[in-house]
PDB file of C-alpha atoms and ligand atoms in Angstrom:
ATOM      1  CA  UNK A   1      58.175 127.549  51.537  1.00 69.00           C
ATOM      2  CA  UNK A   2      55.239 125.779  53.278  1.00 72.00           C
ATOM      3  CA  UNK A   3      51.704 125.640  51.224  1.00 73.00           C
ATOM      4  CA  UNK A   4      49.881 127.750  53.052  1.00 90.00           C
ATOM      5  CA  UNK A   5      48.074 131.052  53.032  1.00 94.00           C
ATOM      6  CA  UNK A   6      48.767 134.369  54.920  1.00 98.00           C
ATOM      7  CA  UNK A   7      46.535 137.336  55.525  1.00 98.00           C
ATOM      8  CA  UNK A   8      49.342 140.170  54.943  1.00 98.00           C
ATOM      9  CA  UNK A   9      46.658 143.132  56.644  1.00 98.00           C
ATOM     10  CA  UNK A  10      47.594 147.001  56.906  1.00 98.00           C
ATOM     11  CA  UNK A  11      45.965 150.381  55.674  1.00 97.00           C
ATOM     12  CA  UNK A  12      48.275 150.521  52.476  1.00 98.00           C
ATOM     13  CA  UNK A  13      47.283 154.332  51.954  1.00 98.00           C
ATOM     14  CA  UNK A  14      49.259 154.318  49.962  1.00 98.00           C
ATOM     15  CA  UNK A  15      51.567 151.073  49.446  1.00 98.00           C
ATOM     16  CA  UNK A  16      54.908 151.750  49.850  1.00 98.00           C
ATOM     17  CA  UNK A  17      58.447 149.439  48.678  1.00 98.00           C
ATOM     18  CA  UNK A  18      59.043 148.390  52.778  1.00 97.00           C
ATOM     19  CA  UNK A  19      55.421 147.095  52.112  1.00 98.00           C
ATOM     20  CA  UNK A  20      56.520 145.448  49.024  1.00 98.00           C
ATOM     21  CA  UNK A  21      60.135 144.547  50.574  1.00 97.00           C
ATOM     22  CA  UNK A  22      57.457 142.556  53.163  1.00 98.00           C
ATOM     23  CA  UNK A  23      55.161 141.026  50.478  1.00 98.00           C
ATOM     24  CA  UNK A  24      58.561 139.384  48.629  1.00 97.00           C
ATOM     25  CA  UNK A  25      59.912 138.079  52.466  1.00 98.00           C
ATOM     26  CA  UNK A  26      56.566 136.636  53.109  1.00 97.00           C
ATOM     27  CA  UNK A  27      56.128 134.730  49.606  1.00 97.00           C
ATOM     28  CA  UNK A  28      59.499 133.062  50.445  1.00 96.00           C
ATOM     29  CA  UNK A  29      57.623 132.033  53.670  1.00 96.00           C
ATOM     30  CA  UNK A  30      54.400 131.042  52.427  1.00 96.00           C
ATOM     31  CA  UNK A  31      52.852 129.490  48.911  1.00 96.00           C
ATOM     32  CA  UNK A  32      49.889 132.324  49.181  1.00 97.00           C
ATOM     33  CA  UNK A  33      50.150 135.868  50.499  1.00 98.00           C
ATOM     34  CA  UNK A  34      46.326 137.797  50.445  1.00 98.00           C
ATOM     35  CA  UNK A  35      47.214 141.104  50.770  1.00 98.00           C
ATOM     36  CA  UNK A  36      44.015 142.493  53.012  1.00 98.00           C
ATOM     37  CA  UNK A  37      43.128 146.346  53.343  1.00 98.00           C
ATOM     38  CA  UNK A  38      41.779 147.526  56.151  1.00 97.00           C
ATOM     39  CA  UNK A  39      39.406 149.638  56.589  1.00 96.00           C
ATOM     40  CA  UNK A  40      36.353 151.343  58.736  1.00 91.00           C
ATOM     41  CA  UNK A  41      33.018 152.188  57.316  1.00 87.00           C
ATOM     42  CA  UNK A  42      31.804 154.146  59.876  1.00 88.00           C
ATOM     43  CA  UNK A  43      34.869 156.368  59.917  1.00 87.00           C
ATOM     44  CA  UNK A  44      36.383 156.800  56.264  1.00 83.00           C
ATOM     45  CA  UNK A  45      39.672 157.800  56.586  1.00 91.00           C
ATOM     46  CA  UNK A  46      43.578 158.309  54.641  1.00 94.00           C
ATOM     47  CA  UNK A  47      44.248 159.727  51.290  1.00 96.00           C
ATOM     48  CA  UNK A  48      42.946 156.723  48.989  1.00 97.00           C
ATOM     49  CA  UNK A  49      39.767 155.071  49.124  1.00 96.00           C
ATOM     50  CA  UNK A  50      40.066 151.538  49.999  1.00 97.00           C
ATOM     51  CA  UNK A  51      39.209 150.564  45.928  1.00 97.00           C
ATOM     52  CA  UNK A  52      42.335 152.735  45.340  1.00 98.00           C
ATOM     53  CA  UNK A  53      44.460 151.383  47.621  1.00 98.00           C
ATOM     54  CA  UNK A  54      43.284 148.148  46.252  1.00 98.00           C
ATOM     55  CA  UNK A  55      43.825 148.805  42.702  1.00 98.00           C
ATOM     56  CA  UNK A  56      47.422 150.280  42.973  1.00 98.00           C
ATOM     57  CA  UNK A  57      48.467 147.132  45.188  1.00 98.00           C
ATOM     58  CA  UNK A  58      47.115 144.975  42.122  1.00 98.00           C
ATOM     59  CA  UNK A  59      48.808 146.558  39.794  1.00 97.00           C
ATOM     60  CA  UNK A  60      52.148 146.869  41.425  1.00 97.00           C
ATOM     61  CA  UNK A  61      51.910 142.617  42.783  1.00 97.00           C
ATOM     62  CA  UNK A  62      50.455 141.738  39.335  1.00 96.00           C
ATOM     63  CA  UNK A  63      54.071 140.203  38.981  1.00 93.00           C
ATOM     64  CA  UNK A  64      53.304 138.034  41.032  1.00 92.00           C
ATOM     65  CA  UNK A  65      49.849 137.359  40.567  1.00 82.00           C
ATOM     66  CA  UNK A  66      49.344 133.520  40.895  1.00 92.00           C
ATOM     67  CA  UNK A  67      50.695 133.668  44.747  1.00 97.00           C
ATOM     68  CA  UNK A  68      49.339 136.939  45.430  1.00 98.00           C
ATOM     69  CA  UNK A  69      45.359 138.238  45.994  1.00 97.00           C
ATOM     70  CA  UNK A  70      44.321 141.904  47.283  1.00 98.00           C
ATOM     71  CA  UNK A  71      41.149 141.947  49.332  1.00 97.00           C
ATOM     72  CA  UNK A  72      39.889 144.885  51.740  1.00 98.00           C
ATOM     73  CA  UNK A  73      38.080 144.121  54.941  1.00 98.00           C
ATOM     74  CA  UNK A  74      36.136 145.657  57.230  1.00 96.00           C
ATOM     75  CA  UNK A  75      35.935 144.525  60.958  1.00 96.00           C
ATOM     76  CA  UNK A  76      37.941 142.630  63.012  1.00 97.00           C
ATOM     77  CA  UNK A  77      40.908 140.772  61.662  1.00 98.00           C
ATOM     78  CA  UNK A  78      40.584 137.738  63.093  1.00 98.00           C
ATOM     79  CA  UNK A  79      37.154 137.492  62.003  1.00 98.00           C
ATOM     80  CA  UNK A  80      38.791 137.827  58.384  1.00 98.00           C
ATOM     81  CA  UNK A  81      41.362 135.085  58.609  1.00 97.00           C
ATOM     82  CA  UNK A  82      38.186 132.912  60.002  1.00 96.00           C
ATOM     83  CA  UNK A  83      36.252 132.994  57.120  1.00 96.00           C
ATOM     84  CA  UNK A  84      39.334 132.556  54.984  1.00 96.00           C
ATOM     85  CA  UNK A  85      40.795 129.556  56.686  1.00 95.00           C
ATOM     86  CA  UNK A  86      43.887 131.798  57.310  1.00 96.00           C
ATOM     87  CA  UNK A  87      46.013 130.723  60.137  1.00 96.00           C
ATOM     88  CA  UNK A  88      48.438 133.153  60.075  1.00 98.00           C
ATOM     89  CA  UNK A  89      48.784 137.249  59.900  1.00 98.00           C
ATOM     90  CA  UNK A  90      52.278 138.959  58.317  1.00 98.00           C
ATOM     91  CA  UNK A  91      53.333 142.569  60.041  1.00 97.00           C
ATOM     92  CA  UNK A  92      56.329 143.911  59.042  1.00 96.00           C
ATOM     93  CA  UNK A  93      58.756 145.584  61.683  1.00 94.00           C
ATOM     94  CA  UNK A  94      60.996 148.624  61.184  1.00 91.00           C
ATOM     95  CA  UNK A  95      62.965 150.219  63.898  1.00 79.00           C
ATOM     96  CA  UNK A  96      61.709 149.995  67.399  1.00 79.00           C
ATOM     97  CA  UNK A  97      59.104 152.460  67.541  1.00 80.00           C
ATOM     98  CA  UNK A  98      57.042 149.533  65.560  1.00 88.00           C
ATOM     99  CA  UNK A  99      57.621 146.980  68.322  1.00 91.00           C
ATOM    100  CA  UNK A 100      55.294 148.628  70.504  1.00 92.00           C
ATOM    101  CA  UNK A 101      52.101 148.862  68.854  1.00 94.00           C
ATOM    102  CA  UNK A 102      52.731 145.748  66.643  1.00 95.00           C
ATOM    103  CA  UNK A 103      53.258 143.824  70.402  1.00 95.00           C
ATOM    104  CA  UNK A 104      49.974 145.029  71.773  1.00 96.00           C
ATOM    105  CA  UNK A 105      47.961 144.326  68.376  1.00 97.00           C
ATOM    106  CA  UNK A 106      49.229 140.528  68.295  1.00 97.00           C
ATOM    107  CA  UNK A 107      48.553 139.815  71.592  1.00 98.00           C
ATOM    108  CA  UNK A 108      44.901 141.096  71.421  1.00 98.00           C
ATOM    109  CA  UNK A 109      44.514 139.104  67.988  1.00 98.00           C
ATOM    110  CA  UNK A 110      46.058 135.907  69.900  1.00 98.00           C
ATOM    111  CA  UNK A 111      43.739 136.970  72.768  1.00 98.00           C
ATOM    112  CA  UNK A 112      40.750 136.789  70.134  1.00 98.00           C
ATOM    113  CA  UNK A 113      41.679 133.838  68.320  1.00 97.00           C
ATOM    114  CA  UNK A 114      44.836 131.992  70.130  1.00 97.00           C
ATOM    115  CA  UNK A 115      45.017 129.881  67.286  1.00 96.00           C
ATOM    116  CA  UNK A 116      46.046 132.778  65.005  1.00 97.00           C
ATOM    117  CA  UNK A 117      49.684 133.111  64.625  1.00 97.00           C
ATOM    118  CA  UNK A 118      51.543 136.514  63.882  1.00 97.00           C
ATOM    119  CA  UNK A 119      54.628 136.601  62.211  1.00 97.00           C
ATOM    120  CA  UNK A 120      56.847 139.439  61.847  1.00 97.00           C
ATOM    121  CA  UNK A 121      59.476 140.315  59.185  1.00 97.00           C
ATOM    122  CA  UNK A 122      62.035 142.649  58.818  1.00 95.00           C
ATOM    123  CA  UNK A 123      61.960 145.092  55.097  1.00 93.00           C
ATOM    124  CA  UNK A 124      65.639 145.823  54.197  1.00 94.00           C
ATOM    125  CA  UNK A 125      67.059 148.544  55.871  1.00 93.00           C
ATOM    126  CA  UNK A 126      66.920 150.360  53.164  1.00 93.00           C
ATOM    127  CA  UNK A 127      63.195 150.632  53.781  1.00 94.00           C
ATOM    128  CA  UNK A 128      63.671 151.193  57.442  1.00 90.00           C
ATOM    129  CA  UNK A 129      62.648 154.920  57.418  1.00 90.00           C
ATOM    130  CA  UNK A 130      60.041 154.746  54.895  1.00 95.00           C
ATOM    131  CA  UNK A 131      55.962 155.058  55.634  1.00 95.00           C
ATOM    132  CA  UNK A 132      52.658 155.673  53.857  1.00 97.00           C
ATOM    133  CA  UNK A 133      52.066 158.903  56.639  1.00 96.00           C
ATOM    134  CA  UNK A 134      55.868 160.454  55.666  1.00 96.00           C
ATOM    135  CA  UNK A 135      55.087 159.574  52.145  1.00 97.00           C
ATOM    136  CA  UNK A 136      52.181 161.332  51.849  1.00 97.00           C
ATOM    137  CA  UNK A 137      53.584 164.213  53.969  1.00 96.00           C
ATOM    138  CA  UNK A 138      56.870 164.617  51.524  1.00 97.00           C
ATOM    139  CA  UNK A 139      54.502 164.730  48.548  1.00 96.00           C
ATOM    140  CA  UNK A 140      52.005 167.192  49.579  1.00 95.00           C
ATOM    141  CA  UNK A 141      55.207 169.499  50.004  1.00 95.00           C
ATOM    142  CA  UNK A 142      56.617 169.110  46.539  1.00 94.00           C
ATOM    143  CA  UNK A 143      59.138 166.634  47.830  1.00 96.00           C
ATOM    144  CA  UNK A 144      60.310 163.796  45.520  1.00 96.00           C
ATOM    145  CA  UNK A 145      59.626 160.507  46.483  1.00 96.00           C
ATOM    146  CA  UNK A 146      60.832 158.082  43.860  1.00 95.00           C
ATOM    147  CA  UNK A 147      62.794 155.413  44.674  1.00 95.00           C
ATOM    148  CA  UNK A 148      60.027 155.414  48.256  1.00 97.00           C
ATOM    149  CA  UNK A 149      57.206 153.625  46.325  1.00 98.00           C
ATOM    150  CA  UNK A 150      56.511 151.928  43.223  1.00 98.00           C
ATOM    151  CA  UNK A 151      56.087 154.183  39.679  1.00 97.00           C
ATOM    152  CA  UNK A 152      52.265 153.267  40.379  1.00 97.00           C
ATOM    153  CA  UNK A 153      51.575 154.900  43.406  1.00 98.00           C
ATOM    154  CA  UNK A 154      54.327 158.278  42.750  1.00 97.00           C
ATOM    155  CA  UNK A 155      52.330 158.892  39.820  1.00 97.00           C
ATOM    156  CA  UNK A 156      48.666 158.446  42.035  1.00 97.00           C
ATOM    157  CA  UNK A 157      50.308 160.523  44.887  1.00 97.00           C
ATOM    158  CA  UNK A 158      51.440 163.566  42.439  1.00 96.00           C
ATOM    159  CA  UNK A 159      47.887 163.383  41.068  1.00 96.00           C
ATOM    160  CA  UNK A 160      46.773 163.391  44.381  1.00 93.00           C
ATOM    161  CA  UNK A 161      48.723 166.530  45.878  1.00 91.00           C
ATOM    162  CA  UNK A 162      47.765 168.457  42.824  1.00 90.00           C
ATOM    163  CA  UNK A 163      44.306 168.041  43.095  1.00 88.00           C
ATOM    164  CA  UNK A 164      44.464 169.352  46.344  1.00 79.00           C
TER     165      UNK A 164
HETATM  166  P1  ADP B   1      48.765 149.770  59.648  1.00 53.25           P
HETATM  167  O1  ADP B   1      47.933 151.019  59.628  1.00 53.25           O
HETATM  168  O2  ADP B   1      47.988 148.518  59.877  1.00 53.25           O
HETATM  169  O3  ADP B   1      50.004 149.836  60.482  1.00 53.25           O
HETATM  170  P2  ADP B   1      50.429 150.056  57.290  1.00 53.25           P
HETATM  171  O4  ADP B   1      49.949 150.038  55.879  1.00 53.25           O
HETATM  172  O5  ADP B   1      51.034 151.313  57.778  1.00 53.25           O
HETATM  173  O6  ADP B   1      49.170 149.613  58.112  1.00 53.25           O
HETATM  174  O7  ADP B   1      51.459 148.869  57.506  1.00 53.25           O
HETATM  175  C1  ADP B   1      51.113 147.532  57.294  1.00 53.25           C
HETATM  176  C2  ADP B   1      52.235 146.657  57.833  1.00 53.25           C
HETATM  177  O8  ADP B   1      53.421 146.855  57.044  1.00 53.25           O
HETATM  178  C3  ADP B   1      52.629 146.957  59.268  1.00 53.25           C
HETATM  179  O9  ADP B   1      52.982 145.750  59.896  1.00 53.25           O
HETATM  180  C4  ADP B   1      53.822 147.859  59.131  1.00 53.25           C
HETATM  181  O10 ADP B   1      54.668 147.762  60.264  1.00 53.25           O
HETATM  182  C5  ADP B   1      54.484 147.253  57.893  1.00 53.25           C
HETATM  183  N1  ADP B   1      55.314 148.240  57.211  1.00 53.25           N
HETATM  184  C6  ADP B   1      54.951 149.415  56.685  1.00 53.25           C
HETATM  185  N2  ADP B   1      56.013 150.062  56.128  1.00 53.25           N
HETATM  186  C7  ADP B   1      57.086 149.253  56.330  1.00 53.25           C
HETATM  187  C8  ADP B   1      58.489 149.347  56.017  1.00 53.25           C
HETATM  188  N3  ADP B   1      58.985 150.439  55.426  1.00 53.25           N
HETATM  189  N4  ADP B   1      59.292 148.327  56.377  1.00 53.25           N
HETATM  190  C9  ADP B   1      58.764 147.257  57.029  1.00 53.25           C
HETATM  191  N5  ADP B   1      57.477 147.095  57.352  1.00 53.25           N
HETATM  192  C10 ADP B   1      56.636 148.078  57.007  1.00 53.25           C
END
């Protein structure tokens, strides 16, 4: 484990255990993971506010609180691991429909700021089929999803879908 700090960005709406699968992998990387959510002003979007999404990923990484911190951001990425002193960005890769998009996003970021570096880890398979969008999707059925995400976010989810 090297000293330094990495800007471990996403939408988190809601977080999920491949995200948290990710957030252990990258603290055996680096001395300080920031957990960053992103997010767009102009064009709210996703299930959670970005305070939400912020609190539940809190509460769930409170464990391990001295070598984690949850931010949100707004704007460009790079611009955020700037002002932090960041040098480097976690993404987390499932199958190969991730590899596309995740490609095209580091290469603009190292485009931006070539002295950013991306690194990419893999969740357990176990996590390889699991995401925020399906998540969401299962639970606005009346599917379960325990076991998917934390106790945290099921219970925030269920309160969610029956509000609705
Ligand atoms: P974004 O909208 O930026 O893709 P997400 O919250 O969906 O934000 O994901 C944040 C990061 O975590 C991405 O790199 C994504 O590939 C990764 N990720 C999400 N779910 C999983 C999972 N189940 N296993 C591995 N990586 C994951």
């Amino acid at each position: 484990m090297n000293g330094q700090m990495a800007i471990y960005p996403g939408s988190f709406d809601p977080m999920t255990n491949g995200h948290l699968d990710i957030l252990r992998r990258g603290l055996a990387v680096f001395g300080h993971v920031r957990i960053a959510v992103a997010f767009n002003k102009n064009k709210p979007s996703g299930m959670f506010t970005p305070p939400e999404r912020v609190d539940m990923l809190s509460d769930v990484t409170a464990e391990f609180a001295e070598r984690v911190s949850v931010d949100s951001f707004h704007g460009l990425l790079v611009d955020y691991c700037r002002k932090l002193g960041a040098g480097t960005i976690i993404r987390g890769l499932r199958a190969v429909a991730d590899f596309e998009y995740e490609f095209q996003m580091a290469m603009m970021n190292r485009h931006l700021a070539p002295d950013l570096e991306t690194v990419f880890l893999m969740a357990d398979e176990a996590h390889f089929y699991t995401s925020s969008g399906l998540v969401k999707e299962v639970v606005m059925l009346g599917g379960d999803v325990s076991g998917l995400v934390p106790a945290v976010v099921e219970r925030e989810l269920i309160a969610k879908a029956s509000a609705s």
